[in-house]
Amino acid sequence: YQLIDNKSTLFDLLRKMPMPKVEWIPTLYNLICCDLAAPSGNAQIEQAIPPLEAMGIDRAPIEAALKALKRPATGLIDYPVILHNLEQEFFRYEHTATPFCILLFDMRYRSKTGLDLLPPVAIQEAAKRIATVKRNIDCLAHFEQAGFILVLPSTQVSAATLVAKRLCDILWDSSLGGNLDSRSLALAFGVAGMPEDCQDLGSLLNSARESLNQSKRSGSPVV
């Protein structure tokens, strides 16, 4: 109840205080029945002026420099760059003890011959959907040759797992349309966090890889 601020969505609140559905659904139901909270059908996200623009700085040169760090076909940050960002996040953890998590995931299309890679236009559509869930401080990128990674600063494993499940929901939502065939989409997510799962960057990546592989073996979309 204290988290409700008339600005955050339900997903925002659950990210701050992760709970399974069997807990948050009756809690929300009771809050509404007791007239302590009410759903809003007119939620609007305030578009704040970005800090640099507020200072009168032209963003065009910044975007031009960032473009060189992305794969041209998809517009996502390339693999070597995200490794640098991940290393910086680890250094931040060492100095501040602030937890962070990573989501390693695969997105494929089911076909008669097996699982096929997504074409660039489908990856772009998936990135647009993911952007509706991730925060400005979260970083989405390619991982190795065909995988993807989402780096979640200041996030514990329980919240990261909630994010992964939410991503599954929006990526599988066929009503959103676009260049993503949601009906044939196969997803697998591996979640790992620092320091809950490990104490070094290599172990973090290995833990996330093992979770991803377990997801593929078990058929559970999020491990």
Coordinates of N, CA and C in Angstrom, one line a residue:
Y1 N 0.8 -1.2 0.0 CA 0.0 0.0 0.0 C 0.9 1.3 0.0
Q2 N 1.9 1.2 0.8 CA 2.8 2.4 0.9 C 3.6 2.6 -0.4
L3 N 3.7 1.6 -1.3 CA 4.4 1.8 -2.6 C 3.6 2.5 -3.6
I4 N 2.2 2.5 -3.4 CA 1.3 3.1 -4.4 C 1.5 4.6 -4.4
D5 N 1.9 5.1 -5.6 CA 2.2 6.6 -5.7 C 1.4 7.3 -6.8
N6 N 0.4 6.7 -7.3 CA -0.4 7.2 -8.4 C 0.4 7.5 -9.7
K7 N 1.6 6.9 -9.8 CA 2.4 7.0 -11.0 C 2.8 5.7 -11.5
S8 N 3.2 4.8 -10.6 CA 3.8 3.5 -10.9 C 2.7 2.5 -11.4
T9 N 3.0 1.7 -12.4 CA 2.1 0.6 -12.8 C 2.2 -0.5 -11.8
L10 N 1.3 -1.5 -11.9 CA 1.4 -2.7 -11.1 C 2.7 -3.4 -11.2
F11 N 3.2 -3.5 -12.5 CA 4.5 -4.1 -12.7 C 5.6 -3.4 -12.0
D12 N 5.6 -2.1 -12.0 CA 6.6 -1.3 -11.3 C 6.6 -1.6 -9.9
L13 N 5.4 -1.7 -9.3 CA 5.3 -2.0 -7.8 C 5.9 -3.4 -7.5
L14 N 5.5 -4.4 -8.4 CA 6.0 -5.8 -8.2 C 7.5 -5.9 -8.4
R15 N 8.0 -5.0 -9.2 CA 9.5 -5.1 -9.4 C 10.2 -4.6 -8.2
K16 N 9.6 -3.6 -7.5 CA 10.2 -3.1 -6.2 C 10.0 -4.1 -5.1
M17 N 8.8 -4.8 -5.1 CA 8.5 -5.8 -4.1 C 8.0 -7.0 -4.7
P18 N 8.9 -7.9 -5.2 CA 8.4 -9.1 -6.0 C 7.6 -10.0 -5.1
M19 N 6.5 -10.5 -5.7 CA 5.6 -11.4 -5.0 C 5.0 -12.4 -6.1
P20 N 4.8 -13.6 -5.7 CA 4.1 -14.5 -6.7 C 2.6 -14.1 -6.8
K21 N 2.0 -14.6 -7.9 CA 0.6 -14.2 -8.2 C -0.3 -14.6 -7.0
V22 N 0.0 -15.7 -6.4 CA -0.9 -16.2 -5.3 C -0.9 -15.3 -4.1
E23 N 0.1 -14.4 -4.1 CA 0.2 -13.4 -3.0 C -0.4 -12.0 -3.4
W24 N 0.1 -11.5 -4.6 CA -0.3 -10.2 -5.0 C -1.7 -10.0 -5.5
I25 N -2.3 -11.1 -6.1 CA -3.7 -11.0 -6.6 C -4.6 -10.8 -5.4
P26 N -4.6 -11.6 -4.3 CA -5.5 -11.4 -3.2 C -5.2 -10.1 -2.5
T27 N -3.9 -9.7 -2.4 CA -3.6 -8.4 -1.8 C -4.2 -7.3 -2.5
L28 N -4.1 -7.3 -3.9 CA -4.6 -6.2 -4.7 C -6.2 -6.2 -4.6
Y29 N -6.7 -7.4 -4.6 CA -8.2 -7.5 -4.5 C -8.7 -6.9 -3.2
N30 N -8.0 -7.2 -2.1 CA -8.5 -6.7 -0.8 C -8.3 -5.2 -0.7
L31 N -7.2 -4.6 -1.3 CA -7.0 -3.2 -1.3 C -8.2 -2.5 -2.1
I32 N -8.6 -3.1 -3.2 CA -9.6 -2.5 -4.0 C -11.0 -2.6 -3.3
C33 N -11.2 -3.8 -2.8 CA -12.5 -4.0 -2.1 C -12.7 -3.1 -0.9
C34 N -11.6 -2.8 -0.2 CA -11.6 -1.9 1.0 C -11.5 -0.4 0.6
D35 N -11.6 -0.1 -0.7 CA -11.5 1.3 -1.2 C -10.2 1.9 -0.8
L36 N -9.1 1.2 -0.7 CA -7.8 1.7 -0.4 C -7.0 2.0 -1.6
A37 N -7.4 1.3 -2.7 CA -6.8 1.5 -4.0 C -7.8 1.3 -5.1
A38 N -7.5 1.9 -6.3 CA -8.4 1.8 -7.4 C -7.6 1.7 -8.7
P39 N -8.0 0.8 -9.6 CA -7.3 0.8 -10.9 C -7.6 2.0 -11.8
S40 N -6.6 2.4 -12.5 CA -6.8 3.6 -13.4 C -6.8 3.2 -14.8
G41 N -7.8 3.6 -15.6 CA -7.8 3.3 -17.0 C -7.2 4.4 -17.9
N42 N -6.6 5.4 -17.2 CA -6.0 6.5 -18.0 C -4.6 6.7 -17.5
A43 N -3.9 5.6 -17.4 CA -2.5 5.8 -17.0 C -1.7 6.5 -18.1
Q44 N -1.0 7.5 -17.7 CA -0.1 8.2 -18.7 C 1.3 8.4 -18.1
I45 N 2.2 8.0 -18.9 CA 3.6 8.1 -18.5 C 4.1 9.5 -18.9
E46 N 4.6 10.3 -17.9 CA 5.1 11.6 -18.2 C 6.4 11.5 -18.9
Q47 N 6.5 12.3 -20.0 CA 7.7 12.3 -20.8 C 8.6 13.5 -20.3
A48 N 9.5 13.1 -19.5 CA 10.4 14.1 -18.9 C 11.5 14.5 -20.0
I49 N 11.9 15.7 -20.0 CA 13.0 16.1 -20.9 C 14.3 15.5 -20.5
P50 N 15.0 14.7 -21.4 CA 16.2 14.1 -21.1 C 17.2 15.1 -20.5
P51 N 18.1 14.7 -19.5 CA 19.0 15.6 -18.8 C 19.8 16.4 -19.8
L52 N 20.4 15.8 -20.8 CA 21.3 16.6 -21.7 C 20.5 17.6 -22.5
E53 N 19.3 17.2 -23.0 CA 18.5 18.2 -23.7 C 18.1 19.4 -22.9
A54 N 17.9 19.1 -21.6 CA 17.5 20.1 -20.6 C 18.7 21.1 -20.5
M55 N 19.9 20.7 -20.7 CA 21.1 21.5 -20.6 C 21.3 22.2 -21.9
G56 N 20.5 21.9 -23.0 CA 20.7 22.6 -24.3 C 21.8 21.9 -25.1
I57 N 22.1 20.6 -24.8 CA 23.1 19.9 -25.6 C 22.4 19.1 -26.7
D58 N 23.1 19.1 -27.9 CA 22.5 18.4 -29.0 C 22.9 17.0 -28.9
R59 N 21.8 16.1 -29.0 CA 22.0 14.7 -28.8 C 22.5 14.0 -30.1
A60 N 22.4 14.6 -31.2 CA 22.8 14.0 -32.5 C 24.2 13.5 -32.5
P61 N 25.2 14.2 -32.1 CA 26.6 13.6 -32.1 C 26.7 12.4 -31.2
I62 N 25.9 12.4 -30.1 CA 26.0 11.3 -29.1 C 25.4 10.1 -29.8
E63 N 24.3 10.2 -30.5 CA 23.6 9.1 -31.2 C 24.5 8.6 -32.3
A64 N 25.2 9.5 -33.0 CA 26.1 9.1 -34.0 C 27.3 8.2 -33.5
A65 N 27.8 8.6 -32.3 CA 28.9 7.8 -31.7 C 28.3 6.4 -31.2
L66 N 27.1 6.4 -30.6 CA 26.6 5.2 -30.2 C 26.2 4.2 -31.3
K67 N 25.9 4.8 -32.5 CA 25.5 3.9 -33.6 C 26.7 3.0 -34.0
A68 N 27.9 3.4 -33.8 CA 29.1 2.6 -34.1 C 29.2 1.4 -33.2
L69 N 28.5 1.4 -32.1 CA 28.6 0.4 -31.1 C 27.5 -0.7 -31.2
K70 N 26.6 -0.5 -32.3 CA 25.5 -1.3 -32.4 C 25.6 -2.1 -33.8
R71 N 24.9 -3.3 -33.8 CA 24.8 -4.0 -35.0 C 23.8 -3.3 -36.0
P72 N 24.3 -3.0 -37.2 CA 23.4 -2.2 -38.1 C 22.1 -2.8 -38.4
A73 N 22.0 -4.1 -38.5 CA 20.8 -4.8 -38.9 C 19.7 -4.7 -37.8
T74 N 20.1 -4.7 -36.6 CA 19.1 -4.8 -35.5 C 19.0 -3.5 -34.6
G75 N 20.1 -2.7 -34.6 CA 20.2 -1.5 -33.8 C 20.4 -1.8 -32.3
L76 N 20.8 -3.1 -32.0 CA 21.1 -3.5 -30.6 C 22.6 -3.4 -30.4
I77 N 23.0 -3.1 -29.1 CA 24.4 -3.1 -28.7 C 25.1 -4.4 -29.1
D78 N 26.3 -4.3 -29.6 CA 27.0 -5.5 -30.0 C 27.6 -6.2 -28.8
Y79 N 28.0 -7.5 -29.0 CA 28.5 -8.4 -28.0 C 29.7 -7.8 -27.2
P80 N 30.8 -7.4 -27.9 CA 32.0 -6.9 -27.2 C 31.7 -5.7 -26.3
V81 N 30.7 -4.9 -26.8 CA 30.4 -3.7 -26.0 C 29.7 -4.0 -24.7
I82 N 28.8 -5.0 -24.8 CA 28.0 -5.3 -23.6 C 29.0 -6.0 -22.5
L83 N 30.0 -6.7 -23.0 CA 31.0 -7.2 -22.0 C 31.7 -6.1 -21.3
H84 N 32.0 -5.0 -22.0 CA 32.6 -3.9 -21.3 C 31.6 -3.3 -20.3
N85 N 30.3 -3.1 -20.7 CA 29.3 -2.6 -19.8 C 29.1 -3.5 -18.6
L86 N 29.1 -4.8 -18.8 CA 29.0 -5.7 -17.7 C 30.1 -5.7 -16.7
E87 N 31.3 -5.5 -17.3 CA 32.5 -5.3 -16.4 C 32.4 -4.1 -15.6
Q88 N 31.9 -3.0 -16.1 CA 31.7 -1.8 -15.4 C 30.7 -1.9 -14.3
E89 N 29.6 -2.7 -14.6 CA 28.6 -3.0 -13.5 C 29.2 -3.8 -12.4
F90 N 30.1 -4.7 -12.7 CA 30.8 -5.5 -11.7 C 31.7 -4.6 -10.8
F91 N 32.4 -3.7 -11.5 CA 33.2 -2.8 -10.7 C 32.4 -2.0 -9.8
R92 N 31.2 -1.5 -10.2 CA 30.3 -0.8 -9.4 C 29.8 -1.6 -8.2
Y93 N 29.6 -2.9 -8.5 CA 29.2 -3.7 -7.4 C 30.3 -3.9 -6.3
E94 N 31.5 -4.0 -6.8 CA 32.7 -4.1 -5.9 C 32.8 -2.9 -5.0
H95 N 32.5 -1.7 -5.5 CA 32.7 -0.5 -4.7 C 31.5 -0.1 -3.9
T96 N 30.3 -0.5 -4.3 CA 29.1 -0.1 -3.6 C 28.2 -1.2 -3.0
A97 N 28.6 -2.5 -3.4 CA 27.8 -3.7 -2.9 C 26.4 -3.6 -3.4
T98 N 26.1 -2.9 -4.5 CA 24.8 -2.9 -5.1 C 24.6 -4.1 -6.0
P99 N 23.5 -4.9 -5.7 CA 23.3 -6.1 -6.5 C 22.9 -5.8 -7.9
F100 N 23.2 -6.7 -8.8 CA 22.7 -6.6 -10.2 C 22.5 -8.0 -10.7
C101 N 21.7 -8.1 -11.8 CA 21.4 -9.4 -12.4 C 21.5 -9.3 -13.9
I102 N 21.6 -10.5 -14.5 CA 21.6 -10.6 -16.0 C 20.6 -11.6 -16.4
L103 N 20.0 -11.3 -17.5 CA 19.1 -12.3 -18.2 C 19.7 -12.7 -19.5
L104 N 20.2 -13.9 -19.6 CA 20.6 -14.5 -20.9 C 19.4 -15.2 -21.5
F105 N 19.1 -14.9 -22.8 CA 17.9 -15.5 -23.4 C 18.1 -15.7 -24.9
D106 N 17.3 -16.7 -25.4 CA 17.3 -17.1 -26.8 C 15.9 -16.8 -27.3
M107 N 15.8 -16.3 -28.5 CA 14.5 -16.1 -29.2 C 14.6 -16.8 -30.5
R108 N 13.8 -17.8 -30.8 CA 13.8 -18.6 -32.1 C 12.4 -18.7 -32.6
Y109 N 12.3 -19.1 -33.9 CA 11.0 -19.4 -34.5 C 11.0 -20.9 -34.6
R110 N 9.8 -21.5 -34.3 CA 9.6 -22.9 -34.5 C 9.2 -23.1 -36.0
S111 N 9.9 -24.1 -36.6 CA 9.6 -24.4 -38.0 C 9.5 -25.9 -38.2
K112 N 9.2 -26.4 -39.4 CA 9.1 -27.8 -39.6 C 10.5 -28.5 -39.5
T113 N 11.5 -27.7 -39.6 CA 12.9 -28.3 -39.6 C 13.5 -28.1 -38.2
G114 N 12.9 -27.4 -37.3 CA 13.5 -27.1 -36.0 C 13.3 -25.7 -35.5
L115 N 14.3 -25.1 -34.9 CA 14.3 -23.8 -34.4 C 15.1 -22.9 -35.2
D116 N 14.6 -21.9 -35.8 CA 15.3 -21.0 -36.7 C 15.6 -19.6 -36.0
L117 N 16.6 -19.0 -36.5 CA 17.0 -17.7 -35.9 C 16.0 -16.6 -36.4
L118 N 15.7 -15.6 -35.6 CA 14.8 -14.5 -35.9 C 15.5 -13.6 -37.0
P119 N 14.7 -13.2 -38.0 CA 15.3 -12.2 -38.9 C 15.4 -10.9 -38.2
P120 N 16.3 -10.0 -38.7 CA 16.5 -8.7 -38.1 C 15.2 -7.9 -37.8
V121 N 14.3 -7.9 -38.7 CA 13.0 -7.1 -38.5 C 12.3 -7.6 -37.3
A122 N 12.3 -9.0 -37.1 CA 11.6 -9.5 -35.9 C 12.4 -9.2 -34.6
I123 N 13.7 -9.1 -34.7 CA 14.5 -8.7 -33.5 C 14.2 -7.3 -33.1
Q124 N 14.1 -6.5 -34.2 CA 13.7 -5.1 -33.9 C 12.4 -4.9 -33.2
E125 N 11.4 -5.7 -33.7 CA 10.1 -5.7 -33.0 C 10.2 -6.2 -31.6
A126 N 10.9 -7.2 -31.4 CA 11.1 -7.8 -30.0 C 11.7 -6.7 -29.1
A127 N 12.7 -6.0 -29.6 CA 13.4 -5.0 -28.9 C 12.4 -3.8 -28.5
K128 N 11.5 -3.5 -29.4 CA 10.5 -2.5 -29.1 C 9.6 -2.9 -27.9
R129 N 9.3 -4.2 -27.9 CA 8.4 -4.7 -26.8 C 9.2 -4.7 -25.5
I130 N 10.4 -5.2 -25.6 CA 11.2 -5.2 -24.4 C 11.5 -3.8 -23.8
A131 N 11.5 -2.8 -24.7 CA 11.8 -1.5 -24.2 C 10.6 -0.9 -23.4
T132 N 9.4 -1.5 -23.6 CA 8.3 -1.1 -22.8 C 8.3 -1.6 -21.3
V133 N 9.2 -2.6 -21.1 CA 9.4 -3.2 -19.7 C 10.7 -2.7 -19.1
K134 N 11.7 -2.6 -19.8 CA 13.0 -2.3 -19.2 C 13.1 -0.8 -18.8
R135 N 13.9 -0.6 -17.8 CA 14.2 0.8 -17.3 C 15.3 1.5 -18.2
N136 N 15.4 2.8 -18.0 CA 16.5 3.5 -18.8 C 17.9 3.0 -18.4
I137 N 18.0 2.5 -17.2 CA 19.4 2.0 -16.7 C 19.6 0.6 -17.1
D138 N 18.6 -0.2 -17.6 CA 18.8 -1.5 -18.1 C 19.4 -1.5 -19.5
C139 N 20.2 -2.5 -19.8 CA 20.9 -2.5 -21.1 C 20.6 -3.8 -21.8
L140 N 20.0 -3.7 -23.0 CA 19.7 -4.8 -23.9 C 20.7 -4.9 -25.0
A141 N 21.2 -6.1 -25.3 CA 22.3 -6.3 -26.3 C 22.3 -7.7 -26.8
H142 N 23.0 -7.8 -27.9 CA 23.3 -9.2 -28.4 C 24.3 -9.9 -27.5
F143 N 24.2 -11.2 -27.4 CA 25.2 -12.0 -26.6 C 25.7 -13.1 -27.5
E144 N 27.1 -13.1 -27.6 CA 27.7 -14.0 -28.5 C 27.1 -13.9 -29.9
Q145 N 26.9 -15.0 -30.6 CA 26.5 -14.9 -32.0 C 25.0 -14.8 -32.1
A146 N 24.2 -15.6 -31.4 CA 22.8 -15.6 -31.7 C 21.9 -15.3 -30.4
G147 N 22.6 -15.1 -29.3 CA 21.8 -14.9 -28.1 C 21.6 -13.5 -27.7
F148 N 20.9 -13.2 -26.6 CA 20.7 -11.9 -26.2 C 20.9 -11.8 -24.7
I149 N 21.1 -10.6 -24.2 CA 21.4 -10.3 -22.8 C 20.7 -9.0 -22.3
L150 N 20.1 -9.1 -21.1 CA 19.6 -7.8 -20.5 C 20.3 -7.7 -19.2
V151 N 21.0 -6.6 -19.0 CA 21.7 -6.3 -17.8 C 20.8 -5.4 -16.9
L152 N 20.5 -5.8 -15.7 CA 19.6 -5.2 -14.8 C 20.4 -4.7 -13.5
P153 N 20.8 -3.4 -13.5 CA 21.5 -2.9 -12.3 C 20.5 -2.8 -11.2
S154 N 21.1 -2.8 -10.0 CA 20.3 -2.6 -8.7 C 19.0 -3.5 -8.7
T155 N 19.2 -4.7 -9.0 CA 18.1 -5.7 -9.1 C 18.5 -7.0 -8.5
Q156 N 17.6 -7.6 -7.7 CA 17.8 -8.9 -7.1 C 17.2 -9.9 -8.0
V157 N 17.5 -11.2 -7.7 CA 17.1 -12.3 -8.5 C 15.6 -12.4 -8.6
S158 N 14.9 -12.2 -7.5 CA 13.5 -12.3 -7.5 C 12.8 -11.3 -8.4
A159 N 13.3 -10.1 -8.4 CA 12.8 -9.1 -9.3 C 13.2 -9.4 -10.8
A160 N 14.4 -9.8 -11.0 CA 14.9 -10.2 -12.3 C 14.0 -11.3 -12.9
T161 N 13.6 -12.3 -12.1 CA 12.8 -13.4 -12.6 C 11.4 -12.8 -13.0
L162 N 10.9 -11.9 -12.2 CA 9.6 -11.3 -12.5 C 9.7 -10.5 -13.9
V163 N 10.8 -9.8 -14.1 CA 11.1 -9.2 -15.4 C 11.1 -10.2 -16.5
A164 N 11.8 -11.3 -16.4 CA 11.9 -12.3 -17.4 C 10.5 -12.8 -17.7
K165 N 9.7 -13.1 -16.7 CA 8.3 -13.6 -17.0 C 7.4 -12.6 -17.7
R166 N 7.6 -11.3 -17.3 CA 6.9 -10.3 -18.0 C 7.3 -10.1 -19.5
L167 N 8.6 -10.3 -19.7 CA 9.1 -10.3 -21.1 C 8.4 -11.4 -21.9
C168 N 8.3 -12.6 -21.3 CA 7.7 -13.7 -22.0 C 6.2 -13.3 -22.4
D169 N 5.5 -12.7 -21.5 CA 4.1 -12.3 -21.7 C 4.0 -11.4 -22.9
I170 N 4.9 -10.3 -22.9 CA 4.7 -9.3 -24.0 C 5.3 -9.9 -25.4
L171 N 6.3 -10.7 -25.3 CA 6.8 -11.3 -26.5 C 5.9 -12.3 -27.2
W172 N 5.1 -13.0 -26.3 CA 4.1 -14.0 -26.8 C 2.8 -13.4 -27.1
D173 N 2.6 -12.1 -26.8 CA 1.3 -11.5 -27.0 C 1.0 -11.2 -28.5
S174 N 0.2 -12.0 -29.1 CA 0.0 -11.9 -30.6 C -0.9 -10.7 -30.9
S175 N -1.6 -10.1 -29.9 CA -2.4 -8.9 -30.2 C -1.6 -7.7 -30.5
L176 N -0.3 -7.7 -30.2 CA 0.6 -6.5 -30.4 C 1.0 -6.4 -31.8
G177 N 0.9 -7.5 -32.6 CA 1.2 -7.4 -34.0 C 2.6 -7.1 -34.3
G178 N 2.9 -6.4 -35.4 CA 4.3 -6.0 -35.7 C 4.9 -7.2 -36.5
N179 N 6.2 -7.1 -36.6 CA 7.0 -8.1 -37.4 C 7.5 -9.3 -36.6
L180 N 6.7 -9.7 -35.6 CA 7.1 -10.8 -34.7 C 5.9 -11.8 -34.7
D181 N 6.2 -13.0 -35.2 CA 5.3 -14.1 -35.2 C 5.2 -14.7 -33.8
S182 N 4.4 -14.2 -33.0 CA 4.4 -14.6 -31.6 C 3.9 -16.1 -31.4
R183 N 3.1 -16.5 -32.4 CA 2.5 -17.9 -32.3 C 3.6 -18.9 -32.5
S184 N 4.7 -18.6 -33.2 CA 5.8 -19.6 -33.4 C 7.0 -19.3 -32.6
L185 N 6.9 -18.3 -31.7 CA 8.1 -17.9 -31.0 C 8.5 -18.8 -29.8
A186 N 9.7 -19.3 -29.8 CA 10.3 -20.1 -28.7 C 11.2 -19.3 -27.9
L187 N 11.0 -19.3 -26.6 CA 11.8 -18.4 -25.7 C 12.4 -19.3 -24.6
A188 N 13.6 -18.9 -24.2 CA 14.3 -19.5 -23.0 C 15.1 -18.4 -22.3
F189 N 14.9 -18.3 -21.0 CA 15.5 -17.3 -20.2 C 16.3 -17.9 -19.1
G190 N 17.6 -17.5 -18.9 CA 18.4 -17.9 -17.8 C 18.7 -16.7 -16.9
V191 N 18.3 -16.7 -15.6 CA 18.5 -15.6 -14.7 C 19.6 -15.9 -13.7
A192 N 20.5 -14.9 -13.5 CA 21.5 -15.1 -12.5 C 21.8 -13.7 -11.9
G193 N 22.2 -13.7 -10.6 CA 22.5 -12.4 -10.0 C 23.7 -12.4 -9.1
M194 N 24.2 -11.2 -8.9 CA 25.4 -10.9 -8.1 C 24.9 -10.1 -6.9
P195 N 25.1 -10.5 -5.7 CA 26.0 -11.6 -5.2 C 25.2 -12.8 -4.8
E196 N 23.9 -12.9 -5.2 CA 23.1 -14.1 -4.7 C 23.6 -15.4 -5.2
D197 N 24.0 -15.4 -6.5 CA 24.5 -16.6 -7.1 C 26.0 -16.8 -7.2
C198 N 26.7 -15.8 -7.1 CA 28.2 -15.9 -7.2 C 28.9 -14.6 -6.8
Q199 N 30.2 -14.6 -6.9 CA 31.0 -13.5 -6.4 C 31.9 -12.9 -7.5
D200 N 31.9 -13.5 -8.7 CA 32.8 -13.0 -9.7 C 32.0 -13.0 -11.0
L201 N 32.5 -12.3 -12.0 CA 31.8 -12.1 -13.3 C 31.8 -13.4 -14.1
G202 N 32.9 -14.2 -14.1 CA 32.9 -15.4 -14.8 C 31.8 -16.4 -14.3
S203 N 31.7 -16.5 -13.0 CA 30.7 -17.4 -12.4 C 29.3 -16.9 -12.7
L204 N 29.1 -15.6 -12.7 CA 27.8 -15.0 -13.0 C 27.4 -15.4 -14.5
L205 N 28.3 -15.3 -15.4 CA 27.9 -15.7 -16.8 C 27.7 -17.2 -16.9
N206 N 28.5 -18.0 -16.2 CA 28.3 -19.4 -16.2 C 27.0 -19.8 -15.6
S207 N 26.6 -19.2 -14.5 CA 25.4 -19.5 -13.8 C 24.2 -19.2 -14.8
A208 N 24.3 -18.0 -15.4 CA 23.2 -17.6 -16.3 C 23.1 -18.6 -17.5
R209 N 24.3 -19.0 -18.0 CA 24.3 -20.0 -19.1 C 23.7 -21.3 -18.7
E210 N 24.0 -21.8 -17.5 CA 23.4 -23.0 -17.0 C 21.9 -22.9 -16.8
S211 N 21.5 -21.8 -16.3 CA 20.0 -21.6 -16.2 C 19.4 -21.6 -17.5
L212 N 20.0 -20.9 -18.5 CA 19.5 -20.9 -19.9 C 19.4 -22.3 -20.5
N213 N 20.4 -23.1 -20.3 CA 20.4 -24.4 -20.8 C 19.4 -25.3 -20.1
Q214 N 19.2 -25.1 -18.8 CA 18.2 -25.8 -18.1 C 16.8 -25.4 -18.6
S215 N 16.6 -24.1 -18.9 CA 15.3 -23.7 -19.5 C 15.0 -24.4 -20.8
K216 N 16.0 -24.6 -21.6 CA 15.8 -25.3 -22.9 C 15.5 -26.8 -22.6
R217 N 16.2 -27.4 -21.7 CA 16.0 -28.8 -21.4 C 14.7 -29.1 -20.8
S218 N 14.3 -28.2 -19.9 CA 13.0 -28.5 -19.2 C 11.8 -28.0 -19.9
G219 N 11.9 -27.0 -20.8 CA 10.8 -26.5 -21.4 C 10.2 -25.3 -20.6
S220 N 10.7 -25.0 -19.5 CA 10.2 -23.9 -18.7 C 10.9 -22.6 -19.2
P221 N 10.1 -21.6 -19.6 CA 10.7 -20.4 -20.2 C 11.7 -19.6 -19.4
V222 N 11.5 -19.7 -18.1 CA 12.4 -18.9 -17.2 C 13.0 -19.8 -16.1
V223 N 14.3 -19.8 -16.0 CA 15.0 -20.6 -14.9 C 15.9 -19.7 -14.2

